[in-house]
Coordinates of C-alpha atoms and ligand atoms in Angstrom, one line a residue:
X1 CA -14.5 24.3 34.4
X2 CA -12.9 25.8 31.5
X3 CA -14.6 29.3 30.8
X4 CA -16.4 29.9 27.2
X5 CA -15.7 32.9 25.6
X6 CA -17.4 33.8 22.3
X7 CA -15.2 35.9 19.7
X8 CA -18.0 38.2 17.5
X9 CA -15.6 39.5 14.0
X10 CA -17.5 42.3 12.6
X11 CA -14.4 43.8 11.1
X12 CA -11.6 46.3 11.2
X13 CA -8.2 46.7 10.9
X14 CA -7.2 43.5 13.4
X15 CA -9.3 41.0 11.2
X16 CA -7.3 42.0 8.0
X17 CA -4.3 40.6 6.5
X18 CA -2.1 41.8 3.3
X19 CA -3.5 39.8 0.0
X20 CA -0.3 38.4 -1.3
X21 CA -0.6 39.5 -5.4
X22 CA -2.2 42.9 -4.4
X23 CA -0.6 43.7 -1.5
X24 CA -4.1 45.4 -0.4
X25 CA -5.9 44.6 3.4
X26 CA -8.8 42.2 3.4
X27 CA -10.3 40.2 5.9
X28 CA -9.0 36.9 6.4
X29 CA -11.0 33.8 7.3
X30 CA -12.0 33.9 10.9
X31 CA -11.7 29.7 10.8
X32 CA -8.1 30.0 10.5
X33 CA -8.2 32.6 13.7
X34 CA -5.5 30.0 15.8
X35 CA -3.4 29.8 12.2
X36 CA -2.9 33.5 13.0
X37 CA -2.6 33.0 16.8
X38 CA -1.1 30.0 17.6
X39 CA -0.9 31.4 21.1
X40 CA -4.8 31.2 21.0
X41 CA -4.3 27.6 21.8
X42 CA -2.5 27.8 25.2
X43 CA -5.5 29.2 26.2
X44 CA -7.2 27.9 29.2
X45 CA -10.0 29.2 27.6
X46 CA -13.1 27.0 25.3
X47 CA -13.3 29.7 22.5
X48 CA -16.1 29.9 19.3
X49 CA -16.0 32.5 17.1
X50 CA -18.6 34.2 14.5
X51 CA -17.8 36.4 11.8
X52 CA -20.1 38.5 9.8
X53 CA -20.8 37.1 6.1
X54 CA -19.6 40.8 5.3
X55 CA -16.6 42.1 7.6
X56 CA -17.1 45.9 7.5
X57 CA -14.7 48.6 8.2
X58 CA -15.9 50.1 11.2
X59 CA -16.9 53.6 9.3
X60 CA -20.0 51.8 7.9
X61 CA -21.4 50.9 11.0
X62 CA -24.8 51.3 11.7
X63 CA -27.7 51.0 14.5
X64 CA -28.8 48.1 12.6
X65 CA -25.7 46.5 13.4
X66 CA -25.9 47.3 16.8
X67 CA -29.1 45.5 16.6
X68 CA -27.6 42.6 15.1
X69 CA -24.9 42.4 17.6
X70 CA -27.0 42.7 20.2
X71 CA -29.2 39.9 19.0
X72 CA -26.3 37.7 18.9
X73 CA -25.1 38.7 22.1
X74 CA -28.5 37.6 23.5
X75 CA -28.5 34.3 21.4
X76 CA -25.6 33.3 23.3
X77 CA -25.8 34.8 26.6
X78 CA -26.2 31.9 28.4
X79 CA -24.0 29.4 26.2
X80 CA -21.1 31.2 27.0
X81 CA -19.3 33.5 30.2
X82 CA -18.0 36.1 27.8
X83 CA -17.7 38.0 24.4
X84 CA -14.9 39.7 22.8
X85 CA -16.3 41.5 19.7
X86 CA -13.5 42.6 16.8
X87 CA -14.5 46.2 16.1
X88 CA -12.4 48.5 13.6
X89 CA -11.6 51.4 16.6
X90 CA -13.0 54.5 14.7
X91 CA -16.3 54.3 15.7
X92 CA -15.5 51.6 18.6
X93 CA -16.6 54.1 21.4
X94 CA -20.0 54.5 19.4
X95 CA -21.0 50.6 19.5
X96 CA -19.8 50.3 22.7
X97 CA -21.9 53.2 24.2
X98 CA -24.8 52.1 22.4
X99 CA -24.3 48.2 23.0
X100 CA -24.2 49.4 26.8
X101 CA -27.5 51.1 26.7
X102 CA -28.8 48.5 25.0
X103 CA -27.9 45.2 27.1
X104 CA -30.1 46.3 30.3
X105 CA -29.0 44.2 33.5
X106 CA -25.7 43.0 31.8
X107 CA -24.2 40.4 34.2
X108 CA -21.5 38.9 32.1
X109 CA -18.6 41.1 30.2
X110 CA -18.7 42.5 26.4
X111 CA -15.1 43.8 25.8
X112 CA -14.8 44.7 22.1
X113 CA -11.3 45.4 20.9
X114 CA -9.5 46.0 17.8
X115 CA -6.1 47.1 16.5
X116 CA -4.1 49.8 14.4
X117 CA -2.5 47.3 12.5
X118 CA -3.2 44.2 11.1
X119 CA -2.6 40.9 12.9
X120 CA -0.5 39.5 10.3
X121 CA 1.6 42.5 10.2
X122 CA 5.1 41.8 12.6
X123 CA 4.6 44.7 14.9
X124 CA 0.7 44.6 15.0
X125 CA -0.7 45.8 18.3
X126 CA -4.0 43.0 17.4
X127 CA -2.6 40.1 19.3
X128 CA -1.9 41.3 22.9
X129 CA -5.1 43.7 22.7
X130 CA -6.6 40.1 21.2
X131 CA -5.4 37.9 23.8
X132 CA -5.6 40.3 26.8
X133 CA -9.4 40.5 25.9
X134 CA -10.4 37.1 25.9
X135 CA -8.5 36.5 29.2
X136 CA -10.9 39.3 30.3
X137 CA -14.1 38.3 28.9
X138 CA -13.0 34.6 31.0
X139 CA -11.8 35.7 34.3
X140 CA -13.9 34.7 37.3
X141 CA -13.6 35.4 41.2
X142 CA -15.5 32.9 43.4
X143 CA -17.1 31.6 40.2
X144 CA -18.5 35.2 39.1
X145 CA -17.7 37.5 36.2
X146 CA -14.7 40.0 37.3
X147 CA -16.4 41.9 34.5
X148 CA -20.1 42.6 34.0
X149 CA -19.8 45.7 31.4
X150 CA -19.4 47.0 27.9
X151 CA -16.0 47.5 28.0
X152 CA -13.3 48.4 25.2
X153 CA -9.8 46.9 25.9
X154 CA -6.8 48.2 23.9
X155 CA -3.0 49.0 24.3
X156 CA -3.2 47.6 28.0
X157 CA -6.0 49.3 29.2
X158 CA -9.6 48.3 30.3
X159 CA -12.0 51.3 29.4
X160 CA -16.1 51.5 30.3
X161 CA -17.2 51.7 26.9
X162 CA -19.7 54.6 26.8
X163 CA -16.7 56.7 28.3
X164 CA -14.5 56.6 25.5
X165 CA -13.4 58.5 22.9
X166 CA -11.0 57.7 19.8
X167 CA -8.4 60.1 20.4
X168 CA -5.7 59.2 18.6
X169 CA -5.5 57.8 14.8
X170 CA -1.8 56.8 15.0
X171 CA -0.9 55.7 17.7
X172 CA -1.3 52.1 19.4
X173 CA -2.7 54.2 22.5
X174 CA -5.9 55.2 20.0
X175 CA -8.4 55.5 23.1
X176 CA -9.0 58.0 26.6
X177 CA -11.4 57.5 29.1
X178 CA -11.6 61.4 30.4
X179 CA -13.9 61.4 32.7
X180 CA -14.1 58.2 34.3
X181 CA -11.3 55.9 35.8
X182 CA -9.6 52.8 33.9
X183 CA -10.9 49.4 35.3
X184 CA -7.8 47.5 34.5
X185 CA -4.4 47.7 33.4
X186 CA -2.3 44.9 31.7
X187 CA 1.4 44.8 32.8
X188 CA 3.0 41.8 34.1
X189 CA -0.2 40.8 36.1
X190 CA -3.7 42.1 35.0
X191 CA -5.1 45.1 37.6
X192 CA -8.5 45.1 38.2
X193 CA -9.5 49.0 39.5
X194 CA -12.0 47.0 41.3
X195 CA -14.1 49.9 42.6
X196 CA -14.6 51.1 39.3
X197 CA -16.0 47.7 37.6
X198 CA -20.5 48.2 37.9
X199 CA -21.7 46.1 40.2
X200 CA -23.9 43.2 38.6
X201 CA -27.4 43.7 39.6
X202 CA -28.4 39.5 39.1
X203 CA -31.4 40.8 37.4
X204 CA -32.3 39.2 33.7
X205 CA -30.6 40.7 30.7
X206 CA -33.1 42.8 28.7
X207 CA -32.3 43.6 25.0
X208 CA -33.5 46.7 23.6
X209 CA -33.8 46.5 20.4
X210 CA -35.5 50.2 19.3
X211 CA -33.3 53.1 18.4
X212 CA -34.5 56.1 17.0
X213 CA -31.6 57.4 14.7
X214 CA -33.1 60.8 14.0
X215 CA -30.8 63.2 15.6
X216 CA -28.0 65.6 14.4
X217 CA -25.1 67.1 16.0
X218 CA -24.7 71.2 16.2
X219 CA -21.3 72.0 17.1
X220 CA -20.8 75.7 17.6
X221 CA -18.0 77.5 16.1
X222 CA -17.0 81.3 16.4
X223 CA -19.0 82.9 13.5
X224 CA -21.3 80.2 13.3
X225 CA -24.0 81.0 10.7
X226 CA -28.1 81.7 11.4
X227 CA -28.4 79.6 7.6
X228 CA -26.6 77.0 9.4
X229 CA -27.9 77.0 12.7
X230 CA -31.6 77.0 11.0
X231 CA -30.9 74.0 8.6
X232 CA -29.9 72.0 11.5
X233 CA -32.6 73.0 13.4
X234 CA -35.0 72.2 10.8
X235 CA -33.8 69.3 8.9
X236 CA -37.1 66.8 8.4
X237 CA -37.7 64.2 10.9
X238 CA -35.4 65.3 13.6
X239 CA -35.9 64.8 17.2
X240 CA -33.5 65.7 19.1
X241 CA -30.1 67.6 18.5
X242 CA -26.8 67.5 20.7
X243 CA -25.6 70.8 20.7
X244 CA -22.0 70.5 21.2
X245 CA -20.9 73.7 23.1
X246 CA -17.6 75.4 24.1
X247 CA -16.4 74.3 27.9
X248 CA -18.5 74.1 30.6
X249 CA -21.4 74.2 28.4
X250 CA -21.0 77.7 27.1
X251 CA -22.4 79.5 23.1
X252 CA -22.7 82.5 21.7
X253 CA -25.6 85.0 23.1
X254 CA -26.4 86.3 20.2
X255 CA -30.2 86.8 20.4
X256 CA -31.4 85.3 17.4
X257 CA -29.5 81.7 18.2
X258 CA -31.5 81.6 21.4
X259 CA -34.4 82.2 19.7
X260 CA -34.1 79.8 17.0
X261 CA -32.9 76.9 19.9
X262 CA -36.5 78.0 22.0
X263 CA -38.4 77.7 18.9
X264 CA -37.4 74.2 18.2
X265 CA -37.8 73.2 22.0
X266 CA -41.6 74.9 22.1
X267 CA -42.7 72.5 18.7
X268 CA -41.1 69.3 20.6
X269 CA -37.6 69.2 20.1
X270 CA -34.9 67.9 22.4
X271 CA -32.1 69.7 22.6
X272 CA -29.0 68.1 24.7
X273 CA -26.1 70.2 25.8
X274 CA -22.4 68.7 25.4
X275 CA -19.1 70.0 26.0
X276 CA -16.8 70.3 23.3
X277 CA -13.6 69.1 25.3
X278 CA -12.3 65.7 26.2
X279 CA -13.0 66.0 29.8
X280 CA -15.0 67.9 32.1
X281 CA -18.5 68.6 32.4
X282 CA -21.7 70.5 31.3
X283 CA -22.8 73.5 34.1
X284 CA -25.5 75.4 32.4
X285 CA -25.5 78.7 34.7
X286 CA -22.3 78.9 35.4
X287 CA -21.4 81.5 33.0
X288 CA -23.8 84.1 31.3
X289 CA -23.2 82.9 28.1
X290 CA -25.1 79.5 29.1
X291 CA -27.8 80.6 31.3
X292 CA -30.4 80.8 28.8
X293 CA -30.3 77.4 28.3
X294 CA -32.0 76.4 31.6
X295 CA -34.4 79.3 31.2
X296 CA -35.3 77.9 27.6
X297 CA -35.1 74.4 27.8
X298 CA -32.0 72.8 27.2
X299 CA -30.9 69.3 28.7
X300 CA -27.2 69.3 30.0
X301 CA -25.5 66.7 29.0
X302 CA -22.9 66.3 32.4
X303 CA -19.9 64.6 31.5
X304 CA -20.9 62.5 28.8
X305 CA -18.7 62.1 25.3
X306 CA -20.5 63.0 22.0
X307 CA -20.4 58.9 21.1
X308 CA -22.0 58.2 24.4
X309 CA -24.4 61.2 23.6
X310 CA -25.1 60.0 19.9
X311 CA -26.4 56.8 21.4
X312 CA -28.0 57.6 24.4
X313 CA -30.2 60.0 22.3
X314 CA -31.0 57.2 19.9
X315 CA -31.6 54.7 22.9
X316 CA -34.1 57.4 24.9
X317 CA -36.0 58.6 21.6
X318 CA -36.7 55.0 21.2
X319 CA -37.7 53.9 24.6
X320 CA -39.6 56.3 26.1
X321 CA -43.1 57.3 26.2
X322 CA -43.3 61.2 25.8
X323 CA -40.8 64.2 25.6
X324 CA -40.6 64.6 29.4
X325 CA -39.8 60.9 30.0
X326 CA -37.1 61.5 27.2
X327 CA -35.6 64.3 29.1
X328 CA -35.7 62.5 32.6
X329 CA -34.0 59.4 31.3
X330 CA -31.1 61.6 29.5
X331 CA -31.0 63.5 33.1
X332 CA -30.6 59.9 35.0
X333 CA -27.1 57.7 34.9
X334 CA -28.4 54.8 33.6
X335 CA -25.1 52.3 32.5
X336 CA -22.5 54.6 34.4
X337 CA -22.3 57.1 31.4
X338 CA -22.2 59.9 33.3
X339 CA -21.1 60.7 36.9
X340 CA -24.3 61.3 39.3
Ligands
LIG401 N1 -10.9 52.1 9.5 C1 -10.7 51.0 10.4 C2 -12.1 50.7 11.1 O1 -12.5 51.4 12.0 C3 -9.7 51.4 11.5 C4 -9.5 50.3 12.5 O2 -9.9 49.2 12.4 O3 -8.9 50.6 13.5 O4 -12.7 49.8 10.7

């Protein structure tokens, strides 16, 4: 049996081709996909593909999106073995993450993928990273998934999703996965880092469909401001804030920016504590300069990335039932987004 894969377009870079008069990038019709890709047909693969009425550039996206990709995702989930969805890459690692937390017992893969140039462009990186894709989103051992993950495949590499982080806006290598292994590498054959794929559970899928979008990021600076500090703080409607801190989890001392952080978390705010750099983790304690947080309050984030952050936040705010049930799930590794 031939395996189904479902191609989702929802824009970007890879879906775009030069408009012959006015030399500018548009998307191109997603019917003539094989026109582009002839290899697509040498495929041992039954492929469908639906595009959004509207291709967007990835910038625009949105948690209604999410919702909307989700829904298809759900639509199909037993029509088909496997989706690629075409994602512009700048905010790849933020659907991914939140498509992760979203998709509850996923048991078949969701490998979005994009490029840095267009697919009708000679050198364009879109067909292998397009190709590559679908042969993941197919491939089967003893008739299972290989794959049962959000996953984000680009410039040989198969990422967990909700690990990565868009790194580089130039180069065809645009993505890093810091703090958690690959799970598969294309050369001549493709390596599976087996021990790194999640384990399918065999329970139901479950689509979560509520997201809370209000949250802000507060990322510290040397000679951050109290105005600025307080407008974050304070700015209507907000739940929760990621307070992205220097290394290991570490801000300034200062008395009054404790104070104004333990004024927010005593009237019901969350506040969630993530490093700065690419890799490593959150240790409130280790150093003075972050052992206030514990005593006040603060959730440490661990290892996670600000995308996977953003969308967890969103995801928890949305699904749980009070403040401390938000802070427990944030604590807990619940789609391998952060290492237990
Ligand atoms: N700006 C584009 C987008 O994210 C870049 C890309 O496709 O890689 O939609």
């Amino acid at each position: 049996m031939k395996s189904k894969v479902l191609l989702i377009y929802t824009g970007g870079t890879i879906g775009m081709m030069q408009d012959a008069k006015t030399g500018q990038l548009k998307p191109f019709d997603f019917k003539h996909l094989t026109e582009q890709i002839p290899e697509l047909n040498k495929f041992d693969v039954t492929l469908s593909a639906v595009s959004f009425e509207k291709p967007i550039d990835s910038s625009d996206m949105h948690p209604a999106i999410w919702l909307e990709i989700a829904k298809m995702i759900e639509k199909n989930y037993s029509k088909v073995d496997g989706f690629v969805i075409l994602h512009g890459s700048d905010t790849m690692s933020f659907t991914a993450s939140a498509l992760s937390f979203m998709l509850e017992n996923l048991n078949k893969p969701v490998i979005l993928t994009g490029s840095q140039l267009p697919i009708g462009t000679i050198r364009t990186d879109g067909k292998e990273n397009l190709i590559t894709a679908i042969e993941i989103a197919a491939a089967k051992k003893a008739g299972k998934p290989i794959v049962s993950e959000v996953c984000i495949y680009f410039e040989y590499q198969l990422y967990r999703g909700n690990r990565t982080h868009k790194y580089n806006a130039e180069h065809f290598q645009a993505f890093q996965s810091a703090n958690y292994p690959v799970l598969a590498e294309a050369g001549v054959h493709l390596k599976y880092n087996t021990s790194a794929l999640a384990k399918s559970n065999g329970k139901k899928l479950k689509v979560h469909t509520s997201l809370n979008p209000n949250i802000a990021i507060l990322k510290v600076f040397p000679g951050i401001t109290e105005n600025v500090v307080n407008a974050i703080l304070n700015s209507k409607n907000t739940n929760a804030i990621i307070l992205e801190t220097f290394g290991s989890g570490n801000a300034t001392t200062q008395k009054w920016f404790i104070d104004a952080l333990k004024r927010s978390i005593d009237k019901g705010m969350i506040i969630y504590n993530v490093t700065q750099c690419n890799a490593g983790a959150v240790e409130q304690g280790k150093y003075a300069t972050s052992a206030a947080f514990n005593k006040i309050g603060i959730i440490g984030g661990n290892d996670i990335t600000t995308e996977a952050a953003v969308a967890k936040l969103m995801f928890v705010l949305g699904n749980s039932k009070n403040k401390k049930d938000a802070e427990k799930m944030l604590k807990t590794n619940l789609r391998g987004e952060i290492s237990s």
